[in-house]
Amino acid sequence: IENKREISKEVNYLVKTIKDNNESNKQFKTINKQTYFVNNANNNYVEYSNILWRIVKINEDDTITLITNSSVTSLAYGKDLDYNNSYVKKWLNTNNEDLTGIFENILNKKDSYLVKTNTCTDIMDKLSNTPCSKIENDSYVSLLSIQDYINSGNKDSYLSNNEYYYLSNTNSKNKVWYINTEGEMDTNNGTDIIGIRPVITLKNNLEYVSGKGTKDKPYKIE
């Protein structure tokens, strides 16, 4: 009787590929149990839903946080500086009460690729990378936090791209934080129309398809 052996194909997960490719990369740095691409990293590109993204970090559970390479639109944050009631969240996400979610609706098979993204809504008067204490996790798309911006290298990082764009944090003076064209963090009252760079979180079990993480050859999962 001929013996039959099952041949199993080992799945090459995206997160494993990223870690293996950056094992000795000094611009791939663990901070507060999360591993960030820092400073002028140039091998953290991902293509998903025909949009070019940058990998911000690999989270403790191996999910992957991405931000668009550039702003996808310009909006006012809104006078109500509660993130949940902001124009930004409504534009980014769908919900049962207010069916907007223009951006979420263009993402390919989001349930297959994404998990809910943590939104840091700490009220911050001093710039700090202290781990976020107020986190919301009820939507797929969010904005970058002050903490993640600092951990990535602040104005000396790839996240400083000569654009104005909003962050997720506010301060005690009813102002919302944003990044200016110099890469500095500043605040406004939420009425200024500036850039929006959506943030999403990829699942930890997505199969790597192709790419090297460069701008010309981004990682692909579709």
Coordinates of N, CA and C in Angstrom, one line a residue:
I1 N 0.8 -1.2 0.0 CA 0.0 0.0 0.0 C 0.9 1.2 0.0
E2 N 0.6 2.1 -0.9 CA 1.4 3.3 -1.0 C 1.1 4.3 0.1
N3 N 2.1 4.8 0.8 CA 1.9 5.8 1.8 C 1.6 7.1 1.2
K4 N 0.6 7.8 1.7 CA 0.3 9.2 1.2 C 0.6 10.2 2.2
R5 N 1.3 11.2 1.8 CA 1.7 12.3 2.8 C 1.0 13.5 2.4
E6 N 0.4 14.2 3.4 CA -0.2 15.5 3.1 C 0.9 16.6 3.1
I7 N 0.8 17.3 2.0 CA 1.8 18.4 1.9 C 1.1 19.7 2.2
S8 N 1.5 20.3 3.3 CA 0.8 21.6 3.8 C 1.6 22.8 3.3
K9 N 1.0 23.7 2.8 CA 1.6 25.0 2.4 C 1.6 26.0 3.6
E10 N 2.8 26.4 3.9 CA 3.0 27.4 5.0 C 2.5 28.8 4.5
V11 N 1.6 29.3 5.3 CA 1.1 30.7 4.9 C 2.1 31.7 5.2
N12 N 2.4 32.6 4.3 CA 3.4 33.7 4.5 C 2.6 34.9 4.9
Y13 N 2.5 35.2 6.2 CA 1.7 36.3 6.6 C 2.4 37.6 6.4
L14 N 1.7 38.7 6.1 CA 2.3 40.0 5.9 C 3.1 40.4 7.1
V15 N 2.6 40.3 8.3 CA 3.3 40.8 9.5 C 4.6 40.0 9.7
K16 N 4.7 38.8 9.4 CA 5.9 38.0 9.5 C 6.9 38.5 8.4
T17 N 6.4 38.8 7.2 CA 7.3 39.3 6.2 C 7.9 40.7 6.6
I18 N 7.1 41.5 7.2 CA 7.6 42.8 7.6 C 8.6 42.7 8.7
K19 N 8.4 41.9 9.6 CA 9.3 41.7 10.7 C 10.6 41.0 10.2
D20 N 10.5 40.1 9.4 CA 11.7 39.4 8.8 C 12.6 40.4 8.0
N21 N 11.9 41.2 7.2 CA 12.6 42.2 6.3 C 13.3 43.3 7.1
N22 N 12.8 43.5 8.4 CA 13.4 44.6 9.2 C 14.0 44.2 10.4
E23 N 14.5 42.9 10.5 CA 15.1 42.4 11.7 C 16.3 43.2 12.2
S24 N 17.1 43.7 11.2 CA 18.2 44.5 11.6 C 18.1 46.0 11.3
N25 N 16.9 46.4 11.0 CA 16.6 47.8 10.6 C 16.5 48.7 11.8
K26 N 17.4 49.7 11.9 CA 17.4 50.6 13.0 C 16.2 51.6 13.0
Q27 N 15.5 51.6 11.9 CA 14.4 52.5 11.7 C 13.1 51.7 12.0
F28 N 13.2 50.6 12.6 CA 12.1 49.7 13.0 C 12.3 49.4 14.5
K29 N 11.6 50.2 15.3 CA 11.9 50.3 16.7 C 10.7 50.1 17.7
T30 N 11.0 49.3 18.7 CA 9.9 48.9 19.7 C 9.8 50.0 20.7
I31 N 8.6 50.5 20.9 CA 8.4 51.6 21.9 C 7.0 51.2 22.6
N32 N 7.0 51.1 23.9 CA 5.8 50.8 24.6 C 5.1 49.6 24.0
K33 N 5.8 48.5 23.8 CA 5.3 47.2 23.3 C 4.7 47.3 21.9
Q34 N 5.0 48.4 21.2 CA 4.6 48.5 19.8 C 5.8 48.8 18.9
T35 N 5.9 48.2 17.7 CA 7.0 48.4 16.9 C 6.8 49.4 15.8
Y36 N 7.5 50.5 15.8 CA 7.2 51.6 14.9 C 8.3 51.7 13.8
F37 N 7.8 52.1 12.6 CA 8.8 52.6 11.6 C 9.0 54.1 12.0
V38 N 10.3 54.5 12.1 CA 10.7 55.8 12.6 C 11.5 56.6 11.6
N39 N 11.5 57.9 11.9 CA 12.4 58.8 11.2 C 12.1 58.8 9.6
N40 N 13.1 58.6 8.8 CA 12.9 58.7 7.4 C 12.8 57.3 6.8
A41 N 12.1 56.4 7.5 CA 11.9 55.0 6.9 C 11.3 55.1 5.5
N42 N 11.8 54.3 4.6 CA 11.3 54.4 3.3 C 10.9 53.0 2.7
N43 N 10.7 52.0 3.6 CA 10.3 50.7 3.2 C 9.1 50.2 4.0
N44 N 8.2 51.1 4.2 CA 6.9 50.8 5.0 C 5.7 51.2 4.2
Y45 N 5.7 51.0 2.8 CA 4.6 51.3 2.0 C 3.7 50.0 1.8
V46 N 2.4 50.2 1.8 CA 1.5 49.2 1.5 C 0.4 49.7 0.5
E47 N 0.1 48.9 -0.5 CA -1.0 49.2 -1.4 C -2.3 48.4 -1.0
Y48 N -3.4 49.1 -0.7 CA -4.6 48.5 -0.4 C -5.8 49.3 -0.8
S49 N -6.7 48.7 -1.5 CA -7.9 49.5 -2.0 C -7.5 50.6 -3.0
N50 N -6.4 50.3 -3.8 CA -5.8 51.2 -4.7 C -5.4 52.5 -4.1
I51 N -5.1 52.5 -2.8 CA -4.6 53.6 -2.1 C -3.2 53.3 -1.5
L52 N -2.3 54.2 -1.6 CA -0.9 54.0 -1.0 C -0.9 54.4 0.4
W53 N -0.5 53.5 1.3 CA -0.4 53.7 2.7 C 1.0 53.6 3.2
R54 N 1.2 54.1 4.5 CA 2.5 53.9 5.2 C 2.2 53.1 6.5
I55 N 3.0 52.1 6.8 CA 2.9 51.4 8.0 C 3.4 52.3 9.1
V56 N 2.6 52.6 10.1 CA 3.0 53.3 11.3 C 3.6 52.4 12.3
K57 N 3.0 51.3 12.6 CA 3.5 50.4 13.6 C 2.8 49.0 13.5
I58 N 3.5 48.1 14.1 CA 2.9 46.8 14.4 C 2.5 46.7 15.9
N59 N 1.3 46.4 16.1 CA 0.8 46.4 17.5 C 1.2 45.2 18.2
E60 N 0.9 45.2 19.5 CA 1.3 44.1 20.4 C 0.7 42.8 19.9
D61 N -0.5 42.8 19.3 CA -1.2 41.6 18.9 C -1.0 41.3 17.4
D62 N 0.1 41.9 16.8 CA 0.5 41.7 15.5 C -0.4 42.3 14.4
T63 N -1.5 43.1 14.8 CA -2.2 43.9 13.8 C -1.3 45.0 13.4
I64 N -1.6 45.6 12.2 CA -0.7 46.6 11.6 C -1.5 47.9 11.4
T65 N -1.0 49.0 11.9 CA -1.6 50.3 11.8 C -1.0 51.0 10.6
L66 N -1.9 51.5 9.7 CA -1.5 52.2 8.5 C -2.1 53.6 8.5
I67 N -1.4 54.5 7.8 CA -1.9 55.8 7.5 C -1.7 56.1 6.0
T68 N -2.6 56.8 5.4 CA -2.5 57.1 4.0 C -1.2 57.9 3.8
N69 N -0.6 57.7 2.6 CA 0.7 58.4 2.3 C 0.5 59.9 2.3
S70 N -0.6 60.4 1.9 CA -0.9 61.8 1.9 C -2.4 62.0 2.2
S71 N -2.8 63.2 2.3 CA -4.2 63.5 2.6 C -5.1 63.1 1.5
V72 N -6.3 62.6 1.9 CA -7.2 62.1 0.8 C -8.4 63.1 0.6
T73 N -8.5 64.1 1.5 CA -9.5 65.2 1.4 C -9.1 66.3 2.3
S74 N -9.9 67.4 2.3 CA -9.7 68.4 3.3 C -11.1 68.7 3.9
L75 N -11.1 68.8 5.3 CA -12.4 69.0 6.0 C -12.1 69.9 7.2
A76 N -13.2 70.5 7.7 CA -13.2 71.1 9.0 C -13.4 70.0 10.0
Y77 N -12.8 70.1 11.1 CA -13.0 69.1 12.2 C -14.4 69.2 12.8
G78 N -14.8 70.5 12.9 CA -16.1 70.8 13.5 C -16.0 71.5 14.9
K79 N -16.9 72.4 15.1 CA -16.9 73.2 16.4 C -17.0 72.3 17.6
D80 N -17.8 71.2 17.5 CA -17.9 70.2 18.6 C -16.7 69.4 18.6
L81 N -15.8 69.6 19.5 CA -14.5 69.0 19.5 C -14.5 67.6 20.0
D82 N -15.6 67.0 20.3 CA -15.7 65.6 20.7 C -15.6 64.8 19.4
Y83 N -14.5 63.9 19.4 CA -14.2 63.2 18.1 C -15.5 62.5 17.6
N84 N -16.3 61.9 18.5 CA -17.4 61.1 18.0 C -18.4 61.9 17.3
N85 N -18.5 63.2 17.5 CA -19.4 64.1 16.9 C -18.8 65.0 15.8
S86 N -17.5 64.7 15.5 CA -16.8 65.5 14.5 C -17.2 65.2 13.1
Y87 N -17.1 66.2 12.2 CA -17.3 66.0 10.8 C -16.4 64.9 10.3
V88 N -15.2 64.9 10.8 CA -14.2 64.0 10.3 C -14.6 62.5 10.5
K89 N -15.0 62.2 11.8 CA -15.4 60.8 12.0 C -16.6 60.4 11.1
K90 N -17.6 61.3 10.9 CA -18.7 61.0 10.1 C -18.3 60.8 8.6
W91 N -17.3 61.5 8.2 CA -16.9 61.4 6.8 C -16.1 60.0 6.6
L92 N -15.4 59.7 7.7 CA -14.5 58.5 7.6 C -15.3 57.2 7.8
N93 N -16.3 57.2 8.6 CA -17.0 56.0 9.0 C -18.5 56.0 8.8
T94 N -19.0 54.8 8.6 CA -20.5 54.6 8.5 C -21.0 54.2 9.9
N95 N -22.2 54.5 10.2 CA -22.9 54.0 11.4 C -24.4 54.0 11.1
N96 N -25.2 53.4 12.0 CA -26.6 53.2 11.8 C -27.4 54.5 11.8
E97 N -26.9 55.5 12.5 CA -27.7 56.7 12.7 C -27.4 57.7 11.6
D98 N -26.2 57.7 11.1 CA -25.8 58.7 10.1 C -25.0 58.0 9.0
L99 N -25.7 57.6 8.0 CA -25.0 56.8 7.0 C -24.2 57.7 6.0
T100 N -23.1 58.1 6.5 CA -22.2 58.9 5.6 C -21.0 57.9 5.3
G101 N -19.9 58.0 6.0 CA -18.8 57.0 5.8 C -18.3 57.0 4.4
I102 N -18.1 58.1 3.7 CA -17.7 58.1 2.4 C -16.4 57.4 2.2
F103 N -15.4 57.6 3.1 CA -14.1 56.9 2.9 C -14.2 55.4 3.2
E104 N -14.9 55.0 4.3 CA -15.0 53.6 4.6 C -15.6 52.8 3.5
N105 N -16.5 53.4 2.8 CA -17.3 52.7 1.7 C -16.4 52.4 0.5
I106 N -15.2 53.0 0.4 CA -14.4 52.7 -0.8 C -13.3 51.7 -0.5
L107 N -13.3 51.2 0.8 CA -12.3 50.2 1.2 C -12.8 48.8 0.7
N108 N -11.9 48.1 0.1 CA -12.3 46.7 -0.5 C -12.5 45.7 0.7
K109 N -13.6 45.1 0.7 CA -13.9 44.0 1.6 C -13.3 44.3 3.0
K110 N -13.7 45.4 3.6 CA -13.1 45.8 4.8 C -13.2 44.8 5.9
D111 N -14.3 44.0 6.0 CA -14.4 43.0 7.0 C -13.4 41.9 6.9
S112 N -12.9 41.7 5.6 CA -11.9 40.6 5.4 C -10.5 41.1 5.7
Y113 N -10.2 42.4 5.6 CA -8.9 42.9 5.8 C -8.6 43.7 7.1
L114 N -9.7 44.2 7.7 CA -9.5 45.2 8.8 C -10.1 44.7 10.1
V115 N -9.5 45.2 11.2 CA -10.1 45.2 12.5 C -10.4 46.6 12.9
K116 N -11.2 46.8 13.9 CA -11.5 48.2 14.4 C -10.2 48.9 14.8
T117 N -10.1 50.1 14.6 CA -8.9 50.9 14.9 C -9.0 51.7 16.2
N118 N -8.0 51.6 17.0 CA -8.0 52.4 18.3 C -7.9 53.9 18.0
T119 N -8.8 54.6 18.6 CA -8.7 56.1 18.5 C -8.3 56.7 19.8
C120 N -7.2 57.4 19.9 CA -6.8 58.0 21.1 C -7.4 59.4 21.2
T121 N -8.3 59.6 22.3 CA -8.9 60.9 22.4 C -8.5 61.6 23.7
D122 N -7.3 61.3 24.1 CA -6.7 62.0 25.3 C -6.7 63.5 25.1
I123 N -7.1 64.2 26.1 CA -7.0 65.7 26.1 C -5.5 66.0 26.5
M124 N -4.8 66.6 25.6 CA -3.4 66.8 25.8 C -3.0 68.3 25.7
D125 N -2.4 68.8 26.8 CA -1.9 70.2 26.7 C -0.4 70.2 26.5
K126 N 0.3 69.1 26.9 CA 1.7 69.0 26.7 C 2.0 67.8 25.8
L127 N 2.9 68.0 24.8 CA 3.2 67.0 23.9 C 4.0 65.9 24.6
S128 N 3.5 64.6 24.5 CA 4.1 63.5 25.2 C 3.8 62.2 24.5
N129 N 4.6 61.2 24.6 CA 4.4 59.9 24.0 C 3.9 58.9 25.1
T130 N 3.5 59.5 26.2 CA 2.9 58.6 27.3 C 1.8 57.8 26.7
P131 N 1.7 56.5 26.9 CA 0.7 55.6 26.3 C -0.7 56.2 26.5
C132 N -1.5 56.1 25.5 CA -2.9 56.7 25.6 C -3.7 56.1 26.7
S133 N -4.5 56.9 27.4 CA -5.3 56.4 28.5 C -6.8 56.4 28.1
K134 N -7.2 57.1 27.1 CA -8.6 57.1 26.7 C -8.6 56.7 25.2
I135 N -9.0 55.4 25.1 CA -9.1 54.8 23.7 C -10.5 54.4 23.4
E136 N -10.9 54.7 22.2 CA -12.2 54.2 21.6 C -11.9 53.3 20.5
N137 N -12.8 52.3 20.4 CA -12.5 51.2 19.4 C -13.9 50.8 18.8
D138 N -14.5 51.7 18.1 CA -15.9 51.4 17.6 C -16.0 51.6 16.1
S139 N -14.8 51.9 15.4 CA -14.9 52.1 14.0 C -13.6 51.7 13.3
Y140 N -13.7 51.5 12.0 CA -12.6 51.0 11.2 C -11.6 52.1 10.9
V141 N -12.0 53.3 10.8 CA -11.1 54.4 10.3 C -11.0 55.5 11.4
S142 N -9.8 56.0 11.5 CA -9.5 57.0 12.5 C -8.5 58.0 12.1
L143 N -7.9 58.7 13.0 CA -6.9 59.7 12.8 C -5.7 59.3 13.6
L144 N -4.5 59.8 13.2 CA -3.3 59.6 14.0 C -3.3 60.3 15.3
S145 N -2.7 59.7 16.3 CA -2.6 60.4 17.6 C -1.3 61.1 17.8
I146 N -1.2 62.0 18.7 CA 0.0 62.7 19.1 C 1.1 61.7 19.5
Q147 N 0.7 60.7 20.3 CA 1.7 59.7 20.7 C 2.3 59.0 19.6
D148 N 1.5 58.6 18.6 CA 2.1 57.8 17.5 C 3.0 58.7 16.6
Y149 N 2.6 60.0 16.5 CA 3.4 60.9 15.7 C 4.8 61.1 16.4
I150 N 4.8 61.3 17.7 CA 6.0 61.4 18.4 C 6.9 60.2 18.3
N151 N 6.2 59.0 18.5 CA 7.0 57.8 18.5 C 7.6 57.5 17.2
S152 N 7.0 58.0 16.1 CA 7.5 57.8 14.8 C 8.7 58.7 14.4
G153 N 9.0 59.7 15.3 CA 10.1 60.6 15.0 C 9.7 62.0 14.9
N154 N 8.4 62.3 15.1 CA 8.0 63.7 15.1 C 8.2 64.3 13.8
K155 N 8.7 65.6 13.7 CA 8.8 66.3 12.5 C 10.0 65.8 11.6
D156 N 10.8 64.9 12.2 CA 11.9 64.3 11.5 C 11.5 63.0 10.8
S157 N 10.3 62.7 10.8 CA 9.8 61.4 10.3 C 9.1 61.5 8.9
Y158 N 8.8 60.4 8.3 CA 8.1 60.3 7.1 C 6.7 60.8 7.2
L159 N 6.2 61.0 8.5 CA 4.8 61.5 8.7 C 4.8 63.0 8.5
S160 N 5.9 63.7 8.5 CA 6.0 65.1 8.1 C 6.1 65.2 6.6
N161 N 5.0 65.5 5.9 CA 5.0 65.4 4.5 C 4.7 66.8 3.8
N162 N 4.9 67.9 4.5 CA 4.7 69.2 3.9 C 3.2 69.5 3.7
E163 N 2.3 68.8 4.5 CA 0.9 69.0 4.5 C 0.4 69.4 5.9
Y164 N -0.7 70.1 5.9 CA -1.5 70.3 7.1 C -2.4 69.1 7.2
Y165 N -2.5 68.5 8.4 CA -3.6 67.4 8.6 C -3.9 67.3 10.1
Y166 N -5.1 66.9 10.3 CA -5.6 66.8 11.7 C -5.2 65.5 12.4
L167 N -5.0 65.7 13.7 CA -4.8 64.5 14.6 C -6.0 64.2 15.4
S168 N -6.0 63.2 16.2 CA -7.2 62.8 17.0 C -7.4 63.5 18.3
N169 N -6.3 64.1 18.8 CA -6.4 64.7 20.2 C -6.8 66.2 20.2
T170 N -7.3 66.5 21.3 CA -7.7 67.9 21.6 C -7.0 68.4 22.9
N171 N -7.1 69.7 23.2 CA -6.5 70.1 24.5 C -7.6 70.7 25.4
S172 N -7.3 71.1 26.6 CA -8.2 71.6 27.5 C -8.8 73.0 27.2
K173 N -8.3 73.6 26.2 CA -8.8 74.9 25.8 C -9.7 74.8 24.6
N174 N -10.3 73.6 24.4 CA -11.2 73.4 23.3 C -10.6 73.7 21.9
K175 N -9.4 73.2 21.7 CA -8.7 73.3 20.5 C -8.3 71.8 20.0
V176 N -8.2 71.7 18.7 CA -7.8 70.3 18.2 C -6.4 70.4 17.6
W177 N -5.7 69.3 17.8 CA -4.3 69.3 17.3 C -4.2 69.0 15.8
Y178 N -3.2 69.5 15.2 CA -2.9 69.2 13.8 C -1.5 69.3 13.5
I179 N -1.0 68.8 12.4 CA 0.4 68.9 11.9 C 0.4 70.0 10.8
N180 N 1.4 70.9 10.9 CA 1.5 71.9 9.9 C 2.6 71.5 8.8
T181 N 2.8 72.4 7.8 CA 3.7 72.0 6.7 C 5.1 71.8 7.2
E182 N 5.5 72.4 8.3 CA 6.8 72.2 8.8 C 7.0 71.0 9.7
G183 N 5.9 70.2 9.9 CA 5.9 69.0 10.7 C 5.7 69.3 12.2
E184 N 5.4 70.6 12.5 CA 5.2 71.0 13.9 C 3.7 70.7 14.3
M185 N 3.5 70.4 15.6 CA 2.1 70.3 16.1 C 1.6 71.6 16.6
D186 N 0.3 71.9 16.2 CA -0.3 73.2 16.6 C -1.8 72.9 16.8
T187 N -2.5 73.9 17.2 CA -4.0 73.7 17.5 C -4.8 74.8 16.8
N188 N -6.0 74.4 16.5 CA -7.0 75.4 16.0 C -8.4 75.1 16.6
N189 N -9.4 75.9 16.3 CA -10.7 75.7 16.9 C -11.6 74.7 16.2
G190 N -11.1 74.0 15.2 CA -11.8 73.0 14.5 C -12.5 73.5 13.3
T191 N -12.5 74.8 13.0 CA -13.2 75.3 11.8 C -12.3 75.4 10.6
D192 N -11.0 75.3 10.7 CA -10.1 75.3 9.6 C -10.2 74.1 8.7
I193 N -10.3 74.3 7.4 CA -10.4 73.2 6.5 C -9.0 72.8 6.1
I194 N -8.5 71.6 6.6 CA -7.2 71.1 6.3 C -7.3 69.6 6.0
G195 N -6.1 69.0 5.8 CA -6.0 67.7 5.3 C -6.5 66.6 6.3
I196 N -7.0 65.5 5.7 CA -7.4 64.3 6.5 C -6.5 63.1 6.0
R197 N -5.8 62.5 6.9 CA -5.0 61.3 6.5 C -5.6 60.1 7.3
P198 N -6.5 59.3 6.7 CA -7.1 58.2 7.4 C -6.1 57.2 8.0
V199 N -6.5 56.6 9.1 CA -5.7 55.6 9.7 C -6.6 54.3 9.8
I200 N -6.0 53.2 9.4 CA -6.7 51.9 9.5 C -5.8 50.9 10.2
T201 N -6.4 49.7 10.5 CA -5.7 48.6 11.2 C -5.9 47.3 10.4
L202 N -4.8 46.7 9.9 CA -4.9 45.5 9.2 C -4.9 44.3 10.1
K203 N -5.6 43.2 9.8 CA -5.7 42.0 10.6 C -4.3 41.4 10.7
N204 N -4.1 40.6 11.7 CA -2.7 40.0 11.9 C -2.5 38.7 11.1
N205 N -3.6 38.2 10.4 CA -3.4 37.0 9.6 C -3.6 37.2 8.1
L206 N -3.3 38.3 7.6 CA -3.4 38.6 6.2 C -2.2 38.0 5.4
E207 N -2.5 37.3 4.3 CA -1.4 36.7 3.6 C -0.7 37.7 2.7
Y208 N 0.7 37.6 2.8 CA 1.5 38.4 2.0 C 1.4 38.0 0.5
V209 N 1.2 38.9 -0.4 CA 1.1 38.6 -1.8 C 2.3 38.9 -2.6
S210 N 2.8 40.2 -2.4 CA 4.0 40.6 -3.2 C 4.5 41.9 -2.6
G211 N 5.6 42.4 -3.1 CA 6.1 43.7 -2.8 C 7.3 43.7 -1.8
K212 N 8.0 44.8 -1.7 CA 9.2 44.9 -0.9 C 9.0 46.0 0.2
G213 N 7.9 46.7 0.1 CA 7.6 47.8 1.1 C 8.1 49.1 0.6
T214 N 8.7 49.2 -0.6 CA 9.2 50.4 -1.1 C 8.0 51.2 -1.8
K215 N 8.2 52.4 -2.2 CA 7.2 53.2 -2.9 C 6.9 52.6 -4.2
D216 N 7.9 52.1 -4.9 CA 7.8 51.5 -6.3 C 7.2 50.1 -6.2
K217 N 7.5 49.4 -5.1 CA 7.1 48.0 -4.9 C 6.5 47.9 -3.5
P218 N 5.3 48.5 -3.3 CA 4.7 48.4 -1.9 C 4.3 47.0 -1.6
Y219 N 4.1 46.7 -0.3 CA 3.6 45.4 0.1 C 2.1 45.3 -0.5
K220 N 1.7 44.2 -0.9 CA 0.3 44.0 -1.4 C -0.3 42.8 -0.7
I221 N -1.6 43.0 -0.4 CA -2.3 41.9 0.3 C -3.6 41.5 -0.5
E222 N -3.8 42.1 -1.7 CA -4.9 41.8 -2.5 C -4.5 41.1 -3.8

